[in-house]
């Protein structure tokens, strides 16, 4: 079946460091790909998405590119802030399918 | 403001008791979902509903029940048949339609079985 694999955390970085959180997927077709973020004590929020190959999603300085050839959707940010500390989830969903398949999440902590 | 409201935020239950988690949305969304979140396991789908008076089992429906009598409401009952109910429960909604992909989540309810 379809699945999403994220790099294991936790990840701890200093402020202004570069961030990459790896995400790869296994899918039989061409799903839409998402990154959701969960701040402490809250539900999930959509961070960015890409709906087809080579699309780049971006928001709040974060970027991710839908790479069909490597089945990847890595999350990147050039300079992280303390406020970026959260758990990040990679997910996929097929158009017309109600199910959103999540990765296990990666906890990110940014230290001043 | 539009959004999803889950209650209670924290709930304690004795073994053998049923509990019901509330989820209300004022986004006028047709589809609603319940997910369970456990450490290191991501989110797993319990039940979802695409329209009023209809719902479907997700990946881990055993020990849970839902109802969808109103568009705005999708309560989840954790029954005594659920073997390991201690978890963080998240409700979400979406407005199905071409190009509308995003799920909107509530802030979650944390259930602890004593």
mmCIF file of C-alpha atoms in Angstrom:
data_model
loop_
_atom_site.group_PDB
_atom_site.id
_atom_site.type_symbol
_atom_site.label_atom_id
_atom_site.label_comp_id
_atom_site.label_asym_id
_atom_site.label_seq_id
_atom_site.Cartn_x
_atom_site.Cartn_y
_atom_site.Cartn_z
ATOM 1 C CA UNK A 1 0.000 0.000 0.000
ATOM 2 C CA UNK A 2 0.873 3.651 -0.086
ATOM 3 C CA UNK A 3 3.220 4.922 2.595
ATOM 4 C CA UNK A 4 5.257 7.927 3.656
ATOM 5 C CA UNK A 5 8.675 7.704 5.293
ATOM 6 C CA UNK A 6 10.210 10.642 7.120
ATOM 7 C CA UNK A 7 13.627 11.057 8.600
ATOM 8 C CA UNK A 8 13.629 10.182 12.250
ATOM 9 C CA UNK A 9 13.914 12.895 14.804
ATOM 10 C CA UNK A 10 14.296 14.639 16.944
ATOM 11 C CA UNK A 11 16.237 17.260 15.047
ATOM 12 C CA UNK A 12 17.927 20.048 16.989
ATOM 13 C CA UNK A 13 19.427 23.039 15.223
ATOM 14 C CA UNK A 14 20.764 26.424 16.154
ATOM 15 C CA UNK A 15 18.900 29.517 15.038
ATOM 16 C CA UNK A 16 19.734 30.592 11.460
ATOM 17 C CA UNK A 17 20.910 27.105 10.505
ATOM 18 C CA UNK A 18 19.771 25.418 7.285
ATOM 19 C CA UNK A 19 17.077 22.797 7.581
ATOM 20 C CA UNK A 20 16.261 19.726 5.536
ATOM 21 C CA UNK A 21 13.699 17.149 6.645
ATOM 22 C CA UNK A 22 13.635 14.194 4.299
ATOM 23 C CA UNK A 23 10.399 12.654 3.078
ATOM 24 C CA UNK A 24 10.013 9.815 0.603
ATOM 25 C CA UNK A 25 6.854 8.081 -0.451
ATOM 26 C CA UNK A 26 5.656 4.846 -1.973
ATOM 27 C CA UNK A 27 2.611 5.194 -4.170
ATOM 28 C CA UNK A 28 1.036 3.441 -7.117
ATOM 29 C CA UNK A 29 -0.094 6.625 -8.831
ATOM 30 C CA UNK A 30 0.465 10.361 -8.654
ATOM 31 C CA UNK A 31 -0.756 11.681 -5.347
ATOM 32 C CA UNK A 32 -0.744 15.205 -4.018
ATOM 33 C CA UNK A 33 1.940 15.769 -1.382
ATOM 34 C CA UNK A 34 1.713 17.876 1.746
ATOM 35 C CA UNK A 35 3.682 19.139 4.704
ATOM 36 C CA UNK A 36 1.691 19.790 7.854
ATOM 37 C CA UNK A 37 3.091 21.429 10.996
ATOM 38 C CA UNK A 38 1.980 20.898 14.584
ATOM 39 C CA UNK A 39 3.003 23.517 17.122
ATOM 40 C CA UNK A 40 3.072 22.498 20.798
ATOM 41 C CA UNK A 41 -0.386 21.780 22.173
ATOM 42 C CA UNK A 42 -2.146 22.443 18.900
ATOM 43 C CA UNK A 43 -3.675 20.595 15.977
ATOM 44 C CA UNK A 44 -2.053 20.356 12.569
ATOM 45 C CA UNK A 45 -1.874 23.166 10.036
ATOM 46 C CA UNK A 46 -1.133 22.885 6.365
ATOM 47 C CA UNK A 47 2.316 24.310 5.704
ATOM 48 C CA UNK A 48 2.637 23.707 1.963
ATOM 49 C CA UNK A 49 1.573 21.354 -0.782
ATOM 50 C CA UNK A 50 2.341 20.220 -4.330
ATOM 51 C CA UNK A 51 -0.125 18.503 -6.588
ATOM 52 C CA UNK A 52 2.033 17.280 -9.493
ATOM 53 C CA UNK A 53 5.584 16.389 -10.393
ATOM 54 C CA UNK A 54 8.126 19.245 -10.311
ATOM 55 C CA UNK A 55 5.706 21.519 -8.459
ATOM 56 C CA UNK A 56 7.313 23.498 -5.648
ATOM 57 C CA UNK A 57 5.274 24.342 -2.597
ATOM 58 C CA UNK A 58 6.391 27.233 -0.421
ATOM 59 C CA UNK A 59 5.203 29.065 2.672
ATOM 60 C CA UNK A 60 6.797 30.959 5.585
ATOM 61 C CA UNK A 61 10.268 30.479 4.092
ATOM 62 C CA UNK A 62 9.828 26.707 3.779
ATOM 63 C CA UNK A 63 10.000 24.958 0.415
ATOM 64 C CA UNK A 64 9.490 21.442 -0.916
ATOM 65 C CA UNK A 65 9.660 20.133 -4.478
ATOM 66 C CA UNK A 66 7.667 17.155 -5.754
ATOM 67 C CA UNK A 67 10.311 14.833 -7.234
ATOM 68 C CA UNK A 68 8.681 11.953 -9.069
ATOM 69 C CA UNK A 69 11.979 10.383 -10.132
ATOM 70 C CA UNK A 70 13.170 10.024 -6.539
ATOM 71 C CA UNK A 71 9.661 9.822 -4.994
ATOM 72 C CA UNK A 72 10.662 12.537 -2.553
ATOM 73 C CA UNK A 73 9.250 15.737 -1.084
ATOM 74 C CA UNK A 74 11.983 17.058 1.222
ATOM 75 C CA UNK A 75 11.221 20.086 3.361
ATOM 76 C CA UNK A 76 13.850 22.859 3.344
ATOM 77 C CA UNK A 77 14.413 26.218 4.936
ATOM 78 C CA UNK A 78 17.476 28.372 4.577
ATOM 79 C CA UNK A 79 17.474 29.971 8.022
ATOM 80 C CA UNK A 80 15.387 28.583 10.842
ATOM 81 C CA UNK A 81 13.978 30.514 13.789
ATOM 82 C CA UNK A 82 13.077 29.497 17.315
ATOM 83 C CA UNK A 83 9.423 29.860 16.336
ATOM 84 C CA UNK A 84 9.857 27.032 13.807
ATOM 85 C CA UNK A 85 10.117 24.520 16.648
ATOM 86 C CA UNK A 86 7.303 22.050 16.016
ATOM 87 C CA UNK A 87 6.520 18.592 14.700
ATOM 88 C CA UNK A 88 6.447 18.331 10.914
ATOM 89 C CA UNK A 89 4.398 15.718 9.054
ATOM 90 C CA UNK A 90 4.727 14.702 5.441
ATOM 91 C CA UNK A 91 1.543 13.297 3.870
ATOM 92 C CA UNK A 92 0.032 12.171 0.598
ATOM 93 C CA UNK A 93 -3.474 11.908 -0.811
ATOM 94 C CA UNK A 94 -4.967 10.948 -4.128
ATOM 95 C CA UNK A 95 -7.518 13.212 -5.725
ATOM 96 C CA UNK A 96 -10.977 11.820 -5.007
ATOM 97 C CA UNK A 97 -9.730 9.683 -2.120
ATOM 98 C CA UNK A 98 -10.670 10.743 1.384
ATOM 99 C CA UNK A 99 -7.691 9.175 3.067
ATOM 100 C CA UNK A 100 -4.636 11.271 3.897
ATOM 101 C CA UNK A 101 -1.621 9.062 4.618
ATOM 102 C CA UNK A 102 0.810 10.586 7.103
ATOM 103 C CA UNK A 103 4.430 9.957 7.922
ATOM 104 C CA UNK A 104 5.422 9.485 11.553
ATOM 105 C CA UNK A 105 6.401 13.102 12.060
ATOM 106 C CA UNK A 106 9.742 14.787 12.775
ATOM 107 C CA UNK A 107 10.175 16.874 15.896
ATOM 108 C CA UNK A 108 12.265 19.977 15.268
ATOM 109 C CA UNK A 109 13.764 22.064 18.051
ATOM 110 C CA UNK A 110 15.562 25.319 17.334
ATOM 111 C CA UNK A 111 17.824 26.676 20.042
ATOM 112 C CA UNK A 112 18.775 30.365 20.274
ATOM 113 C CA UNK B 1 -13.971 33.178 13.274
ATOM 114 C CA UNK B 2 -14.492 29.929 11.405
ATOM 115 C CA UNK B 3 -12.847 26.829 12.692
ATOM 116 C CA UNK B 4 -13.063 23.466 14.372
ATOM 117 C CA UNK B 5 -13.744 23.144 18.072
ATOM 118 C CA UNK B 6 -12.898 19.977 19.960
ATOM 119 C CA UNK B 7 -13.901 19.317 23.530
ATOM 120 C CA UNK B 8 -12.873 18.468 26.092
ATOM 121 C CA UNK B 9 -9.195 19.260 25.686
ATOM 122 C CA UNK B 10 -8.254 16.743 28.389
ATOM 123 C CA UNK B 11 -10.271 13.768 29.497
ATOM 124 C CA UNK B 12 -9.645 11.026 32.000
ATOM 125 C CA UNK B 13 -11.511 7.764 31.917
ATOM 126 C CA UNK B 14 -11.616 4.677 34.017
ATOM 127 C CA UNK B 15 -11.274 1.343 32.303
ATOM 128 C CA UNK B 16 -14.608 -0.001 31.117
ATOM 129 C CA UNK B 17 -16.203 3.405 30.560
ATOM 130 C CA UNK B 18 -17.317 4.832 27.243
ATOM 131 C CA UNK B 19 -16.420 8.429 26.511
ATOM 132 C CA UNK B 20 -17.536 10.789 23.769
ATOM 133 C CA UNK B 21 -15.309 13.439 22.218
ATOM 134 C CA UNK B 22 -17.025 16.400 20.637
ATOM 135 C CA UNK B 23 -16.110 17.968 17.307
ATOM 136 C CA UNK B 24 -17.956 20.984 15.908
ATOM 137 C CA UNK B 25 -17.115 22.986 12.812
ATOM 138 C CA UNK B 26 -18.544 26.199 11.414
ATOM 139 C CA UNK B 27 -16.650 26.089 8.134
ATOM 140 C CA UNK B 28 -19.616 24.618 6.260
ATOM 141 C CA UNK B 29 -17.427 21.684 5.258
ATOM 142 C CA UNK B 30 -19.035 18.503 4.007
ATOM 143 C CA UNK B 31 -16.320 16.042 5.035
ATOM 144 C CA UNK B 32 -15.148 15.390 8.571
ATOM 145 C CA UNK B 33 -12.521 13.055 9.971
ATOM 146 C CA UNK B 34 -11.191 11.600 13.191
ATOM 147 C CA UNK B 35 -7.512 10.768 13.570
ATOM 148 C CA UNK B 36 -5.599 9.217 16.416
ATOM 149 C CA UNK B 37 -2.062 10.364 17.159
ATOM 150 C CA UNK B 38 0.412 8.252 19.109
ATOM 151 C CA UNK B 39 4.078 9.061 19.703
ATOM 152 C CA UNK B 40 6.269 7.841 16.860
ATOM 153 C CA UNK B 41 3.322 6.605 14.810
ATOM 154 C CA UNK B 42 2.019 9.665 13.068
ATOM 155 C CA UNK B 43 -1.708 10.031 12.536
ATOM 156 C CA UNK B 44 -4.033 7.145 11.825
ATOM 157 C CA UNK B 45 -7.541 7.510 10.424
ATOM 158 C CA UNK B 46 -10.348 6.214 12.643
ATOM 159 C CA UNK B 47 -13.533 7.257 10.816
ATOM 160 C CA UNK B 48 -14.577 9.781 8.227
ATOM 161 C CA UNK B 49 -17.837 11.173 6.928
ATOM 162 C CA UNK B 50 -18.422 12.767 3.565
ATOM 163 C CA UNK B 51 -22.055 13.775 4.095
ATOM 164 C CA UNK B 52 -24.655 13.880 6.831
ATOM 165 C CA UNK B 53 -25.959 10.502 7.980
ATOM 166 C CA UNK B 54 -23.116 8.645 6.308
ATOM 167 C CA UNK B 55 -19.673 7.623 7.567
ATOM 168 C CA UNK B 56 -16.932 5.163 6.710
ATOM 169 C CA UNK B 57 -14.401 3.208 8.723
ATOM 170 C CA UNK B 58 -10.782 4.195 8.503
ATOM 171 C CA UNK B 59 -7.736 2.101 9.289
ATOM 172 C CA UNK B 60 -8.320 1.668 13.030
ATOM 173 C CA UNK B 61 -12.092 1.830 13.594
ATOM 174 C CA UNK B 62 -12.336 -1.078 16.038
ATOM 175 C CA UNK B 63 -13.495 0.065 19.461
ATOM 176 C CA UNK B 64 -14.778 3.403 18.186
ATOM 177 C CA UNK B 65 -18.131 4.676 16.965
ATOM 178 C CA UNK B 66 -19.313 7.915 15.342
ATOM 179 C CA UNK B 67 -22.465 9.660 14.223
ATOM 180 C CA UNK B 68 -23.143 12.458 11.758
ATOM 181 C CA UNK B 69 -26.616 13.765 12.407
ATOM 182 C CA UNK B 70 -25.719 17.346 11.566
ATOM 183 C CA UNK B 71 -23.285 18.795 9.077
ATOM 184 C CA UNK B 72 -21.521 20.743 11.817
ATOM 185 C CA UNK B 73 -21.003 17.900 14.263
ATOM 186 C CA UNK B 74 -19.071 14.620 14.209
ATOM 187 C CA UNK B 75 -18.739 13.158 17.730
ATOM 188 C CA UNK B 76 -16.465 10.204 18.408
ATOM 189 C CA UNK B 77 -17.246 7.635 21.092
ATOM 190 C CA UNK B 78 -14.367 5.628 22.479
ATOM 191 C CA UNK B 79 -15.940 2.446 23.762
ATOM 192 C CA UNK B 80 -14.734 0.016 26.380
ATOM 193 C CA UNK B 81 -13.872 -2.332 23.518
ATOM 194 C CA UNK B 82 -10.938 -0.128 22.531
ATOM 195 C CA UNK B 83 -7.944 -1.915 24.012
ATOM 196 C CA UNK B 84 -5.534 0.978 24.209
ATOM 197 C CA UNK B 85 -7.505 4.222 24.156
ATOM 198 C CA UNK B 86 -4.939 6.542 25.724
ATOM 199 C CA UNK B 87 -3.978 8.873 22.876
ATOM 200 C CA UNK B 88 -4.346 12.315 21.339
ATOM 201 C CA UNK B 89 -7.427 12.558 19.102
ATOM 202 C CA UNK B 90 -7.684 15.033 16.280
ATOM 203 C CA UNK B 91 -10.784 16.027 14.352
ATOM 204 C CA UNK B 92 -10.504 17.556 10.895
ATOM 205 C CA UNK B 93 -12.743 18.782 8.126
ATOM 206 C CA UNK B 94 -12.492 19.509 4.423
ATOM 207 C CA UNK B 95 -14.682 20.865 1.688
ATOM 208 C CA UNK B 96 -14.369 18.322 -1.115
ATOM 209 C CA UNK B 97 -14.146 19.855 -4.510
ATOM 210 C CA UNK B 98 -11.764 20.104 -7.364
ATOM 211 C CA UNK B 99 -8.491 21.528 -6.158
ATOM 212 C CA UNK B 100 -9.585 21.869 -2.542
ATOM 213 C CA UNK B 101 -7.079 19.678 -0.786
ATOM 214 C CA UNK B 102 -6.493 21.117 2.632
ATOM 215 C CA UNK B 103 -7.630 19.522 5.863
ATOM 216 C CA UNK B 104 -8.422 21.862 8.722
ATOM 217 C CA UNK B 105 -7.710 20.450 12.168
ATOM 218 C CA UNK B 106 -9.007 21.123 15.621
ATOM 219 C CA UNK B 107 -6.655 21.513 18.583
ATOM 220 C CA UNK B 108 -7.189 17.952 19.717
ATOM 221 C CA UNK B 109 -8.434 16.066 22.742
ATOM 222 C CA UNK B 110 -6.075 14.097 24.956
ATOM 223 C CA UNK B 111 -7.670 11.013 26.480
ATOM 224 C CA UNK B 112 -6.012 9.208 29.359
ATOM 225 C CA UNK B 113 -7.317 5.925 30.714
ATOM 226 C CA UNK B 114 -6.567 5.467 34.386
#
